[in-house]
Amino acid sequence: MTNNNKKLTTSWGAPVGDNQNSMTAGQRGPTLLQDVHLLEKLAHFNRERVPERVVHAKGGGAHGYFEVTNDMSKYTKAKVFNGVGKRTRMFIRFSTVAGELGSADTVRDPRGFAVKFYTEEGNYDLVGNNTPIFFIRDAIKFPDFIHTQKRDPKTHLKNPTAVWDFWSHSPESLHQVTYLMGDRGLPATWRHMNGYGSHTFKWVNEDGEGVWVKYHFITDQGVKNISNEVAGKLAGENPDYHTEDLFNAIEKGDYPSWTLKVQIMPLEDADTYRFDPFDVTKVWSHKDYPLIEVGRMVLDRNPENYFAEVEQATFSPGTLVPGIEPSPDKMLQGRLFAYADAHRYRVGANHNSLPINRPKSEVNSYQRDGQMRPDNNGGGSVYYEPNSFGGPKETPENKTTAYPVTGVAENVAYDHDDHYTQAGDLYRLMSEEERTRLVNTIVEAMKPVSLEEIKLRQISHFYKADAEYGTRIAKGLGLSVPQEV
Ligand code: HDE
């Protein structure tokens, strides 16, 4: 706690004469409306909360740097990944997904892994999770999915029937459900988990040549997870366990780090690869596209103020820099709208002007006004374009690269429905102990489901992924695998 023994003032800078007693008519008289210091204190207090994030509400963050250890200019002109030794300051926020701002860190949930690079050509946000995949593959399903993860509108309680009803009707979720219900669903700390961009992005080099890319942040601390029992105990004893762990580690100079690696896919492979590389419920085999090291991310400074730096931080997959572009992944496309929309609602139209979000590079835009404009609003500079007064001009070399698209405008699903191979591969990759923990966790989670048809539908998905997988869960639930699987 920094103390500065300065003169106490109001928010308008006037010295405060008395911060102990309201102004009243006599010792026992009514409080006077003219006590503007009292009025301001109470009124501002009522307005201290901004809306919490509708998902990923509970989280913690830290500052650090990213250093290139393997030059990527062959693939991308993004300066943050160019030149061995190149260092870029960054800020990261870790989070859970479904819980509210005051919920426990150690619940079974994916973890947010949102990184903001303050690069010399603007901010670059890589807003991922600690899982390389996701439950759904079309943004249109996201509000429905999250409704099932949140509280039942009638009971205000979590509702396992809703959770498994949605998943049993969405077989594309099976891969991520297997991941989530496995050991990786309960990371020991944020320092002991990997992070992933999850989506496929496009990297473009100086010559305009592109490749598809997937990001993997591999923790240098090693992956460590906790059991259901330990997680439950921690959730009761210390709901802020992960937040505290990260803060204390950095405070004592035990700086956590991750090695960033990427998978690179030639553009033309996207048309023939056995899985649609834009389907975020699927991974690319590391045999097909091996991991290539890029650099190292080190967290070396705690926030000075949680609200200013963590609560007000705004990350968006649309915050891109030259050399990094979106892929046609429908989930990513939906996110390109949703995040900045959430920021405008939650923090305000000028959220990028807040210190934590402000780029370290120059901002020369024609945006003006809007609530809470903290800078000089462009001063007397020209405020429209085109103009005859030397205002900021676009740089065509930074246009998003063109690429051919075909097809008719319609509402249409991805045309491949193999949601079982990769989920089954994940199950078969597990050790016997990991499989037993997975099966027990799923059985316990599905027991409260009120409709047997939901259980049977979900069992058939597990069975299609792997017969043993489905059979063990059916047995645990006292059911048999449906005949018509
Ligand atoms: Fe998010 N997500 N998301 N999400 N998400 C938000 O943006 C959304 C998805 C992720 O620490 C929100 O500022 C949609 C995938 C993280 O501030 C919101 C879809 C992945 C964070 C939102 C997804 C994520 C968010 C809520 C389906 C991993 C926290 C507040 C298309 C690749 C960032 C906000 C932070 C936050 C929308 C799915 C990760 C509502 C529409 C997939 C780490 O805009």
Short mmCIF file of C-alpha atoms and ligand atoms in Angstrom, two decimals:
data_model
loop_
_atom_site.label_atom_id
_atom_site.label_comp_id
_atom_site.label_asym_id
_atom_site.label_seq_id
_atom_site.Cartn_x
_atom_site.Cartn_y
_atom_site.Cartn_z
CA MET A 1 0.00 0.00 0.00
CA THR A 2 1.67 3.23 -1.11
CA ASN A 3 0.98 6.06 1.33
CA ASN A 4 1.79 9.58 0.38
CA ASN A 5 0.52 11.77 3.28
CA LYS A 6 -0.77 14.30 0.78
CA LYS A 7 -3.59 16.80 1.37
CA LEU A 8 -7.00 15.07 0.98
CA THR A 9 -9.05 16.66 -1.80
CA THR A 10 -12.34 16.18 -3.63
CA SER A 11 -12.32 14.82 -7.20
CA TRP A 12 -12.30 18.43 -8.38
CA GLY A 13 -9.08 19.02 -6.40
CA ALA A 14 -10.44 21.19 -3.57
CA PRO A 15 -8.97 20.44 -0.12
CA VAL A 16 -11.38 18.57 2.18
CA GLY A 17 -11.90 20.20 5.59
CA ASP A 18 -13.62 17.32 7.39
CA ASN A 19 -13.78 13.67 6.19
CA GLN A 20 -15.18 12.34 9.52
CA ASN A 21 -18.46 14.21 10.03
CA SER A 22 -21.37 15.07 7.71
CA MET A 23 -22.41 18.74 7.83
CA THR A 24 -25.56 19.07 10.00
CA ALA A 25 -27.63 21.86 11.53
CA GLY A 26 -26.23 21.54 15.07
CA GLN A 27 -24.87 18.31 16.50
CA ARG A 28 -28.19 16.46 16.22
CA GLY A 29 -29.75 18.42 13.41
CA PRO A 30 -30.61 17.20 9.85
CA THR A 31 -27.77 16.76 7.30
CA LEU A 32 -27.34 19.73 4.98
CA LEU A 33 -27.72 19.23 1.20
CA GLN A 34 -24.85 21.70 0.79
CA ASP A 35 -22.37 19.11 2.11
CA VAL A 36 -21.09 18.49 -1.43
CA HIS A 37 -18.16 16.38 -0.22
CA LEU A 38 -20.63 13.97 1.43
CA LEU A 39 -22.86 13.99 -1.68
CA GLU A 40 -19.94 13.26 -3.99
CA LYS A 41 -18.54 10.46 -1.81
CA LEU A 42 -21.87 8.64 -1.64
CA ALA A 43 -22.80 9.21 -5.27
CA HIS A 44 -19.44 8.09 -6.64
CA PHE A 45 -19.49 5.04 -4.39
CA ASN A 46 -22.78 3.98 -6.02
CA ARG A 47 -21.07 4.08 -9.39
CA GLU A 48 -17.86 2.18 -8.60
CA ARG A 49 -18.85 -1.02 -10.45
CA VAL A 50 -18.70 -1.28 -14.25
CA PRO A 51 -20.64 -4.22 -15.76
CA GLU A 52 -18.64 -7.41 -15.23
CA ARG A 53 -17.69 -9.37 -18.37
CA VAL A 54 -20.66 -11.47 -19.42
CA VAL A 55 -18.21 -14.37 -19.71
CA HIS A 56 -14.72 -14.58 -18.21
CA ALA A 57 -15.83 -12.23 -15.41
CA LYS A 58 -13.40 -13.64 -12.78
CA GLY A 59 -9.75 -13.21 -13.60
CA GLY A 60 -6.33 -11.82 -12.82
CA GLY A 61 -3.56 -10.28 -14.88
CA ALA A 62 0.07 -9.29 -15.09
CA HIS A 63 2.50 -7.29 -17.22
CA GLY A 64 5.51 -8.79 -18.94
CA TYR A 65 7.47 -8.99 -22.15
CA PHE A 66 7.65 -11.18 -25.21
CA GLU A 67 11.06 -11.92 -26.73
CA VAL A 68 11.64 -13.44 -30.16
CA THR A 69 13.97 -16.45 -30.09
CA ASN A 70 13.33 -17.55 -33.68
CA ASP A 71 12.74 -14.93 -36.39
CA MET A 72 9.39 -15.39 -38.13
CA SER A 73 9.79 -12.79 -40.91
CA LYS A 74 9.72 -15.62 -43.47
CA TYR A 75 6.06 -16.10 -42.53
CA THR A 76 4.87 -12.78 -41.12
CA LYS A 77 5.82 -9.10 -41.32
CA ALA A 78 4.34 -8.53 -37.84
CA LYS A 79 7.19 -6.73 -36.10
CA VAL A 80 6.39 -8.39 -32.74
CA PHE A 81 7.63 -11.69 -34.26
CA ASN A 82 10.51 -10.31 -36.32
CA GLY A 83 14.18 -10.41 -35.33
CA VAL A 84 15.76 -12.65 -32.67
CA GLY A 85 16.05 -10.72 -29.40
CA LYS A 86 13.18 -8.36 -30.27
CA ARG A 87 11.28 -7.54 -27.05
CA THR A 88 7.70 -6.28 -26.86
CA ARG A 89 5.89 -5.37 -23.63
CA MET A 90 2.61 -7.20 -23.10
CA PHE A 91 -0.23 -7.62 -20.63
CA ILE A 92 -2.07 -10.88 -19.98
CA ARG A 93 -5.36 -11.68 -18.28
CA PHE A 94 -6.24 -15.18 -17.10
CA SER A 95 -9.84 -16.03 -16.29
CA THR A 96 -12.48 -18.68 -15.83
CA VAL A 97 -15.42 -18.65 -18.24
CA ALA A 98 -18.77 -19.18 -16.59
CA GLY A 99 -18.43 -17.79 -13.06
CA GLU A 100 -19.33 -14.32 -11.88
CA LEU A 101 -16.77 -11.76 -10.67
CA GLY A 102 -16.78 -13.19 -7.14
CA SER A 103 -16.72 -16.88 -8.08
CA ALA A 104 -13.97 -19.38 -7.27
CA ASP A 105 -10.80 -19.67 -9.37
CA THR A 106 -10.55 -23.45 -9.01
CA VAL A 107 -13.76 -24.55 -10.71
CA ARG A 108 -13.76 -27.01 -13.62
CA ASP A 109 -13.86 -24.66 -16.60
CA PRO A 110 -11.70 -23.59 -19.54
CA ARG A 111 -9.35 -20.74 -18.60
CA GLY A 112 -9.07 -17.51 -20.55
CA PHE A 113 -5.56 -16.69 -21.75
CA ALA A 114 -5.81 -13.17 -23.21
CA VAL A 115 -2.58 -11.48 -24.32
CA LYS A 116 -2.19 -7.84 -25.40
CA PHE A 117 1.12 -7.09 -27.17
CA TYR A 118 1.95 -3.35 -27.21
CA THR A 119 3.77 -3.51 -30.54
CA GLU A 120 5.46 -0.62 -32.38
CA GLU A 121 2.68 -0.76 -35.01
CA GLY A 122 -0.30 -0.86 -32.69
CA ASN A 123 -1.66 -3.36 -30.19
CA TYR A 124 -2.02 -7.01 -31.10
CA ASP A 125 -4.47 -9.05 -28.99
CA LEU A 126 -4.34 -12.82 -28.95
CA VAL A 127 -7.46 -13.78 -26.98
CA GLY A 128 -7.27 -17.50 -26.34
CA ASN A 129 -7.97 -20.18 -23.78
CA ASN A 130 -6.00 -22.93 -22.10
CA THR A 131 -7.55 -25.39 -24.54
CA PRO A 132 -6.68 -25.59 -28.26
CA ILE A 133 -10.32 -26.14 -29.26
CA PHE A 134 -13.82 -24.98 -28.31
CA PHE A 135 -17.28 -26.48 -27.73
CA ILE A 136 -18.99 -25.04 -30.81
CA ARG A 137 -17.93 -23.91 -34.25
CA ASP A 138 -20.48 -21.25 -35.19
CA ALA A 139 -20.78 -17.95 -33.27
CA ILE A 140 -24.56 -18.08 -33.59
CA LYS A 141 -24.67 -20.83 -30.92
CA PHE A 142 -22.54 -18.97 -28.35
CA PRO A 143 -25.30 -17.15 -26.40
CA ASP A 144 -27.27 -20.41 -26.10
CA PHE A 145 -24.20 -22.34 -25.00
CA ILE A 146 -23.28 -19.76 -22.38
CA HIS A 147 -26.88 -19.69 -21.09
CA THR A 148 -26.45 -23.38 -20.20
CA GLN A 149 -23.19 -22.63 -18.39
CA LYS A 150 -24.76 -19.83 -16.33
CA ARG A 151 -27.61 -19.94 -13.79
CA ASP A 152 -31.06 -21.36 -14.47
CA PRO A 153 -33.43 -18.37 -14.87
CA LYS A 154 -35.96 -19.92 -12.46
CA THR A 155 -33.83 -21.46 -9.69
CA HIS A 156 -30.79 -19.19 -10.11
CA LEU A 157 -28.74 -22.37 -9.69
CA LYS A 158 -26.34 -24.09 -12.10
CA ASN A 159 -28.32 -26.57 -14.18
CA PRO A 160 -26.52 -29.81 -15.28
CA THR A 161 -29.58 -30.87 -17.28
CA ALA A 162 -29.25 -27.76 -19.45
CA VAL A 163 -25.47 -28.26 -19.79
CA TRP A 164 -25.72 -31.87 -20.99
CA ASP A 165 -28.89 -31.27 -23.00
CA PHE A 166 -27.05 -28.66 -25.08
CA TRP A 167 -23.90 -30.78 -25.41
CA SER A 168 -25.88 -33.94 -26.31
CA HIS A 169 -27.55 -31.97 -29.13
CA SER A 170 -24.17 -30.55 -30.23
CA PRO A 171 -21.84 -33.47 -31.03
CA GLU A 172 -19.18 -31.00 -32.19
CA SER A 173 -18.70 -30.24 -28.46
CA LEU A 174 -17.48 -33.77 -27.67
CA HIS A 175 -13.79 -33.07 -28.20
CA GLN A 176 -13.77 -30.04 -25.89
CA VAL A 177 -16.04 -31.81 -23.33
CA THR A 178 -13.48 -34.63 -23.15
CA TYR A 179 -10.72 -32.07 -22.69
CA LEU A 180 -12.67 -30.11 -20.06
CA MET A 181 -13.75 -33.15 -18.03
CA GLY A 182 -10.18 -34.48 -18.12
CA ASP A 183 -7.28 -33.39 -15.96
CA ARG A 184 -6.70 -30.13 -17.94
CA GLY A 185 -10.07 -28.85 -16.71
CA LEU A 186 -8.56 -28.17 -13.28
CA PRO A 187 -5.19 -26.39 -13.72
CA ALA A 188 -3.17 -26.23 -10.48
CA THR A 189 -2.40 -22.55 -11.14
CA TRP A 190 -2.45 -20.19 -14.14
CA ARG A 191 1.35 -20.61 -14.24
CA HIS A 192 1.03 -24.35 -14.81
CA MET A 193 -1.22 -24.40 -17.84
CA ASN A 194 -0.69 -23.84 -21.56
CA GLY A 195 -2.44 -21.18 -23.63
CA TYR A 196 -3.73 -21.45 -27.19
CA GLY A 197 -5.00 -19.06 -29.85
CA SER A 198 -7.43 -21.90 -30.63
CA HIS A 199 -8.51 -20.46 -33.98
CA THR A 200 -6.61 -20.57 -37.23
CA PHE A 201 -5.22 -17.17 -38.18
CA LYS A 202 -3.35 -16.00 -41.26
CA TRP A 203 0.23 -14.73 -41.24
CA VAL A 204 1.41 -12.63 -44.18
CA ASN A 205 5.06 -11.72 -44.92
CA GLU A 206 6.51 -8.60 -46.58
CA ASP A 207 5.98 -10.17 -50.03
CA GLY A 208 2.28 -10.69 -49.37
CA GLU A 209 2.68 -14.47 -49.13
CA GLY A 210 0.36 -16.05 -46.57
CA VAL A 211 0.20 -19.16 -44.39
CA TRP A 212 -2.38 -20.43 -41.91
CA VAL A 213 -1.16 -20.46 -38.31
CA LYS A 214 -2.16 -21.84 -34.90
CA TYR A 215 -0.60 -20.56 -31.64
CA HIS A 216 0.57 -22.66 -28.67
CA PHE A 217 1.92 -21.07 -25.46
CA ILE A 218 3.69 -23.94 -23.69
CA THR A 219 4.18 -23.27 -19.99
CA ASP A 220 7.83 -23.39 -18.93
CA GLN A 221 6.63 -24.30 -15.42
CA GLY A 222 5.26 -27.61 -16.72
CA VAL A 223 1.57 -28.54 -16.85
CA LYS A 224 0.20 -29.33 -13.39
CA ASN A 225 -3.44 -30.06 -12.52
CA ILE A 226 -5.39 -30.66 -9.33
CA SER A 227 -8.01 -33.25 -8.37
CA ASN A 228 -11.73 -32.61 -7.95
CA GLU A 229 -11.23 -32.94 -4.19
CA VAL A 230 -8.42 -30.38 -3.95
CA ALA A 231 -10.24 -28.01 -6.31
CA GLY A 232 -13.40 -28.22 -4.21
CA LYS A 233 -11.49 -27.61 -0.99
CA LEU A 234 -9.67 -24.60 -2.47
CA ALA A 235 -12.91 -23.16 -3.86
CA GLY A 236 -14.24 -23.11 -0.32
CA GLU A 237 -11.11 -22.07 1.56
CA ASN A 238 -9.64 -19.60 -0.93
CA PRO A 239 -11.79 -18.72 -3.97
CA ASP A 240 -8.99 -16.44 -5.19
CA TYR A 241 -6.29 -19.12 -5.08
CA HIS A 242 -5.06 -18.67 -8.67
CA THR A 243 -5.16 -14.87 -8.42
CA GLU A 244 -3.13 -14.99 -5.23
CA ASP A 245 -0.66 -17.54 -6.60
CA LEU A 246 0.19 -15.43 -9.65
CA PHE A 247 0.46 -12.21 -7.64
CA ASN A 248 2.73 -13.77 -5.00
CA ALA A 249 4.96 -15.50 -7.54
CA ILE A 250 5.65 -12.25 -9.40
CA GLU A 251 5.93 -10.27 -6.15
CA LYS A 252 8.77 -12.54 -5.01
CA GLY A 253 10.50 -12.44 -8.40
CA ASP A 254 9.53 -15.97 -9.44
CA TYR A 255 8.55 -14.81 -12.93
CA PRO A 256 6.43 -17.35 -14.83
CA SER A 257 7.14 -17.84 -18.53
CA TRP A 258 5.74 -19.58 -21.58
CA THR A 259 7.39 -20.61 -24.84
CA LEU A 260 5.33 -19.57 -27.83
CA LYS A 261 5.27 -22.10 -30.67
CA VAL A 262 3.21 -22.14 -33.84
CA GLN A 263 1.94 -24.64 -36.36
CA ILE A 264 2.23 -23.40 -39.95
CA MET A 265 -0.04 -24.68 -42.76
CA PRO A 266 0.43 -23.69 -46.44
CA LEU A 267 -2.69 -21.86 -47.67
CA GLU A 268 -3.48 -24.51 -50.28
CA ASP A 269 -3.57 -27.33 -47.68
CA ALA A 270 -6.80 -25.87 -46.24
CA ASP A 271 -8.79 -27.30 -49.17
CA THR A 272 -7.55 -30.85 -48.82
CA TYR A 273 -6.69 -31.38 -45.12
CA ARG A 274 -8.72 -34.20 -43.58
CA PHE A 275 -10.27 -31.79 -41.07
CA ASP A 276 -11.51 -28.30 -41.90
CA PRO A 277 -8.69 -26.13 -40.47
CA PHE A 278 -11.27 -23.37 -39.80
CA ASP A 279 -13.37 -25.61 -37.53
CA VAL A 280 -12.30 -24.59 -34.01
CA THR A 281 -13.55 -27.88 -32.53
CA LYS A 282 -10.67 -29.66 -34.29
CA VAL A 283 -6.87 -29.62 -33.93
CA TRP A 284 -4.16 -30.06 -36.56
CA SER A 285 -2.00 -33.13 -36.03
CA HIS A 286 1.45 -32.13 -34.78
CA LYS A 287 2.83 -34.83 -37.08
CA ASP A 288 1.30 -33.04 -40.08
CA TYR A 289 2.24 -29.54 -38.89
CA PRO A 290 5.01 -29.66 -36.26
CA LEU A 291 5.43 -26.98 -33.62
CA ILE A 292 7.92 -24.23 -34.48
CA GLU A 293 9.37 -22.09 -31.67
CA VAL A 294 8.79 -18.32 -31.93
CA GLY A 295 9.75 -16.81 -28.60
CA ARG A 296 9.24 -16.52 -24.88
CA MET A 297 6.70 -14.62 -22.82
CA VAL A 298 7.79 -13.65 -19.27
CA LEU A 299 5.48 -12.04 -16.67
CA ASP A 300 7.56 -9.67 -14.57
CA ARG A 301 5.24 -7.05 -13.05
CA ASN A 302 1.99 -7.09 -11.10
CA PRO A 303 -0.75 -4.55 -11.77
CA GLU A 304 -0.50 -1.48 -9.54
CA ASN A 305 -4.28 -1.25 -9.44
CA TYR A 306 -6.64 -4.15 -10.21
CA PHE A 307 -9.61 -2.12 -11.46
CA ALA A 308 -7.50 0.21 -13.65
CA GLU A 309 -5.46 -2.55 -15.24
CA VAL A 310 -7.36 -5.85 -15.05
CA GLU A 311 -11.03 -4.88 -14.87
CA GLN A 312 -10.66 -2.16 -17.52
CA ALA A 313 -8.43 -4.22 -19.84
CA THR A 314 -10.20 -4.87 -23.15
CA PHE A 315 -8.99 -7.63 -25.47
CA SER A 316 -10.36 -8.38 -28.89
CA PRO A 317 -9.43 -10.89 -31.64
CA GLY A 318 -10.04 -7.95 -33.98
CA THR A 319 -7.14 -5.99 -32.51
CA LEU A 320 -4.71 -7.00 -35.24
CA VAL A 321 -1.49 -5.60 -36.70
CA PRO A 322 -0.05 -5.82 -40.23
CA GLY A 323 1.04 -9.38 -41.00
CA ILE A 324 -1.67 -11.03 -38.91
CA GLU A 325 -5.17 -11.52 -40.34
CA PRO A 326 -8.34 -13.46 -39.51
CA SER A 327 -9.17 -16.79 -41.15
CA PRO A 328 -12.76 -17.56 -42.28
CA ASP A 329 -13.35 -19.57 -39.03
CA LYS A 330 -17.00 -18.73 -38.22
CA MET A 331 -16.34 -18.52 -34.51
CA LEU A 332 -13.47 -16.11 -35.04
CA GLN A 333 -15.56 -14.06 -37.45
CA GLY A 334 -18.31 -13.72 -34.83
CA ARG A 335 -15.78 -12.72 -32.20
CA LEU A 336 -14.46 -9.94 -34.45
CA PHE A 337 -17.76 -8.17 -33.81
CA ALA A 338 -18.58 -9.31 -30.28
CA TYR A 339 -15.52 -8.21 -28.33
CA ALA A 340 -15.31 -4.56 -29.32
CA ASP A 341 -19.09 -4.40 -28.91
CA ALA A 342 -18.71 -5.77 -25.37
CA HIS A 343 -15.97 -3.22 -24.65
CA ARG A 344 -18.06 -0.26 -25.85
CA TYR A 345 -20.88 -1.43 -23.60
CA ARG A 346 -18.78 -2.38 -20.58
CA VAL A 347 -16.03 0.25 -20.54
CA GLY A 348 -17.07 2.85 -23.12
CA ALA A 349 -16.50 3.93 -26.73
CA ASN A 350 -13.06 5.30 -25.86
CA HIS A 351 -11.84 2.18 -24.06
CA ASN A 352 -8.68 2.09 -26.19
CA SER A 353 -7.69 5.46 -24.71
CA LEU A 354 -7.49 4.07 -21.18
CA PRO A 355 -3.88 3.65 -20.01
CA ILE A 356 -3.99 -0.16 -19.90
CA ASN A 357 -5.39 -0.37 -23.42
CA ARG A 358 -3.63 2.61 -24.98
CA PRO A 359 -1.09 1.59 -27.65
CA LYS A 360 2.53 2.51 -27.02
CA SER A 361 2.70 3.49 -30.71
CA GLU A 362 1.18 6.68 -32.19
CA VAL A 363 -2.60 6.79 -32.70
CA ASN A 364 -3.65 9.07 -35.61
CA SER A 365 -7.32 8.37 -36.22
CA TYR A 366 -10.22 10.62 -37.25
CA GLN A 367 -12.29 9.31 -34.32
CA ARG A 368 -13.48 12.22 -32.14
CA ASP A 369 -15.60 12.82 -29.03
CA GLY A 370 -17.53 10.04 -27.29
CA GLN A 371 -17.95 9.74 -23.53
CA MET A 372 -14.94 10.07 -21.23
CA ARG A 373 -12.47 11.15 -23.91
CA PRO A 374 -9.31 11.36 -21.70
CA ASP A 375 -6.94 12.87 -24.32
CA ASN A 376 -7.06 16.17 -26.24
CA ASN A 377 -9.56 14.68 -28.73
CA GLY A 378 -7.27 15.42 -31.64
CA GLY A 379 -6.82 19.06 -30.65
CA GLY A 380 -7.09 21.39 -33.65
CA SER A 381 -5.95 18.75 -36.13
CA VAL A 382 -7.99 18.01 -39.23
CA TYR A 383 -10.93 15.80 -38.29
CA TYR A 384 -12.11 14.36 -41.60
CA GLU A 385 -10.67 12.58 -44.63
CA PRO A 386 -10.03 13.17 -47.53
CA ASN A 387 -8.73 16.66 -46.74
CA SER A 388 -6.34 19.30 -48.07
CA PHE A 389 -4.55 19.82 -44.74
CA GLY A 390 -2.08 16.95 -44.56
CA GLY A 391 -4.19 14.78 -42.25
CA PRO A 392 -3.22 11.12 -41.58
CA LYS A 393 -3.31 9.01 -44.75
CA GLU A 394 -3.87 5.29 -45.22
CA THR A 395 -0.90 3.08 -46.15
CA PRO A 396 -2.07 0.66 -48.89
CA GLU A 397 0.77 -1.77 -48.14
CA ASN A 398 -1.10 -2.53 -44.90
CA LYS A 399 -4.35 -3.57 -46.56
CA THR A 400 -5.64 -7.01 -45.56
CA THR A 401 -4.45 -9.40 -48.27
CA ALA A 402 -7.02 -10.41 -50.86
CA TYR A 403 -7.99 -14.04 -51.19
CA PRO A 404 -10.63 -15.73 -53.39
CA VAL A 405 -13.92 -16.85 -51.85
CA THR A 406 -16.68 -18.82 -53.56
CA GLY A 407 -20.20 -19.97 -52.64
CA VAL A 408 -23.77 -18.72 -52.43
CA ALA A 409 -25.07 -16.59 -49.56
CA GLU A 410 -27.06 -18.91 -47.27
CA ASN A 411 -27.27 -20.23 -43.70
CA VAL A 412 -25.30 -23.44 -44.04
CA ALA A 413 -23.42 -25.77 -41.69
CA TYR A 414 -19.88 -27.03 -42.11
CA ASP A 415 -20.12 -30.10 -44.31
CA HIS A 416 -18.07 -32.50 -42.23
CA ASP A 417 -19.48 -34.19 -39.15
CA ASP A 418 -16.67 -36.36 -37.88
CA HIS A 419 -16.87 -35.19 -34.26
CA TYR A 420 -15.68 -38.52 -32.93
CA THR A 421 -12.21 -39.28 -34.31
CA GLN A 422 -10.38 -36.51 -32.46
CA ALA A 423 -12.41 -36.94 -29.25
CA GLY A 424 -11.65 -40.67 -29.36
CA ASP A 425 -7.97 -40.00 -30.09
CA LEU A 426 -7.84 -37.73 -27.03
CA TYR A 427 -9.42 -40.47 -24.88
CA ARG A 428 -7.02 -43.10 -26.22
CA LEU A 429 -4.04 -40.78 -25.61
CA MET A 430 -4.89 -40.79 -21.89
CA SER A 431 -3.31 -43.14 -19.36
CA GLU A 432 -5.55 -45.61 -17.53
CA GLU A 433 -5.53 -43.34 -14.46
CA GLU A 434 -6.45 -40.28 -16.54
CA ARG A 435 -9.30 -42.19 -18.22
CA THR A 436 -10.63 -43.36 -14.86
CA ARG A 437 -10.60 -39.79 -13.50
CA LEU A 438 -12.29 -38.59 -16.70
CA VAL A 439 -15.03 -41.23 -16.54
CA ASN A 440 -15.65 -40.62 -12.83
CA THR A 441 -15.85 -36.85 -13.34
CA ILE A 442 -18.32 -37.19 -16.21
CA VAL A 443 -20.46 -39.73 -14.34
CA GLU A 444 -20.66 -37.46 -11.30
CA ALA A 445 -21.47 -34.46 -13.51
CA MET A 446 -24.19 -36.34 -15.42
CA LYS A 447 -25.87 -38.03 -12.46
CA PRO A 448 -28.13 -35.02 -11.65
CA VAL A 449 -29.38 -34.79 -15.27
CA SER A 450 -33.16 -35.11 -15.01
CA LEU A 451 -33.96 -36.64 -18.42
CA GLU A 452 -32.68 -40.16 -19.21
CA GLU A 453 -32.89 -39.46 -22.95
CA ILE A 454 -30.25 -36.77 -22.54
CA LYS A 455 -27.94 -39.19 -20.76
CA LEU A 456 -28.47 -41.84 -23.44
CA ARG A 457 -27.90 -39.37 -26.27
CA GLN A 458 -24.66 -38.20 -24.67
CA ILE A 459 -23.53 -41.79 -23.97
CA SER A 460 -23.97 -42.58 -27.65
CA HIS A 461 -21.59 -39.72 -28.50
CA PHE A 462 -18.98 -41.02 -26.03
CA TYR A 463 -19.43 -44.51 -27.47
CA LYS A 464 -18.96 -43.34 -31.07
CA ALA A 465 -15.73 -41.69 -29.99
CA ASP A 466 -14.53 -44.86 -28.27
CA ALA A 467 -16.54 -47.94 -27.30
CA GLU A 468 -14.76 -48.27 -23.95
CA TYR A 469 -15.33 -44.56 -23.25
CA GLY A 470 -19.09 -44.84 -23.82
CA THR A 471 -19.46 -48.20 -22.11
CA ARG A 472 -17.68 -47.07 -18.92
CA ILE A 473 -19.83 -43.95 -18.64
CA ALA A 474 -23.04 -45.89 -19.29
CA LYS A 475 -22.04 -48.35 -16.57
CA GLY A 476 -21.23 -45.55 -14.15
CA LEU A 477 -24.71 -44.12 -14.75
CA GLY A 478 -26.39 -47.53 -14.37
CA LEU A 479 -27.50 -47.44 -18.03
CA SER A 480 -26.67 -49.46 -21.14
CA VAL A 481 -25.27 -48.09 -24.35
CA PRO A 482 -28.25 -47.37 -26.65
CA GLN A 483 -28.76 -50.10 -29.28
CA GLU A 484 -29.05 -47.75 -32.25
CA VAL A 485 -25.61 -46.15 -31.69
FE1 HDE B 1 -14.99 -15.08 -25.74
N1 HDE B 1 -15.90 -13.40 -25.17
N2 HDE B 1 -16.42 -15.41 -27.09
N3 HDE B 1 -14.09 -16.78 -26.34
N4 HDE B 1 -13.53 -14.67 -24.51
C1 HDE B 1 -15.49 -12.53 -24.20
O1 HDE B 1 -15.56 -10.17 -24.43
C2 HDE B 1 -17.36 -14.53 -27.50
C3 HDE B 1 -14.51 -17.66 -27.32
C4 HDE B 1 -12.33 -15.34 -24.39
O2 HDE B 1 -9.79 -11.33 -20.24
C5 HDE B 1 -16.35 -11.32 -24.11
O3 HDE B 1 -14.61 -8.46 -23.30
C6 HDE B 1 -18.13 -15.04 -28.58
C7 HDE B 1 -13.48 -18.55 -27.73
C8 HDE B 1 -11.52 -14.76 -23.38
O4 HDE B 1 -11.04 -9.66 -20.97
C9 HDE B 1 -17.40 -11.55 -25.16
C10 HDE B 1 -17.65 -16.30 -28.83
C11 HDE B 1 -12.39 -18.20 -26.97
C12 HDE B 1 -12.23 -13.69 -22.88
C13 HDE B 1 -16.97 -12.85 -25.79
C14 HDE B 1 -16.58 -16.51 -27.91
C15 HDE B 1 -12.79 -17.10 -26.12
C16 HDE B 1 -13.47 -13.64 -23.61
C17 HDE B 1 -16.91 -11.04 -22.76
C18 HDE B 1 -18.13 -17.31 -29.85
C19 HDE B 1 -11.01 -18.85 -26.95
C20 HDE B 1 -11.83 -12.75 -21.76
C21 HDE B 1 -16.22 -9.82 -22.27
C22 HDE B 1 -17.88 -16.87 -31.21
C23 HDE B 1 -10.40 -18.90 -28.26
C24 HDE B 1 -10.96 -11.65 -22.26
C25 HDE B 1 -15.38 -9.40 -23.35
C26 HDE B 1 -10.54 -10.81 -21.06
C27 HDE B 1 -14.45 -12.64 -23.42
C28 HDE B 1 -17.60 -13.27 -26.88
C29 HDE B 1 -15.86 -17.74 -27.80
C30 HDE B 1 -11.91 -16.53 -25.13
C31 HDE B 1 -18.81 -11.60 -24.64
C32 HDE B 1 -19.29 -14.31 -29.29
C33 HDE B 1 -13.59 -19.64 -28.79
C34 HDE B 1 -10.15 -15.23 -22.96
O5 HDE B 1 -17.36 -10.51 -26.08
#
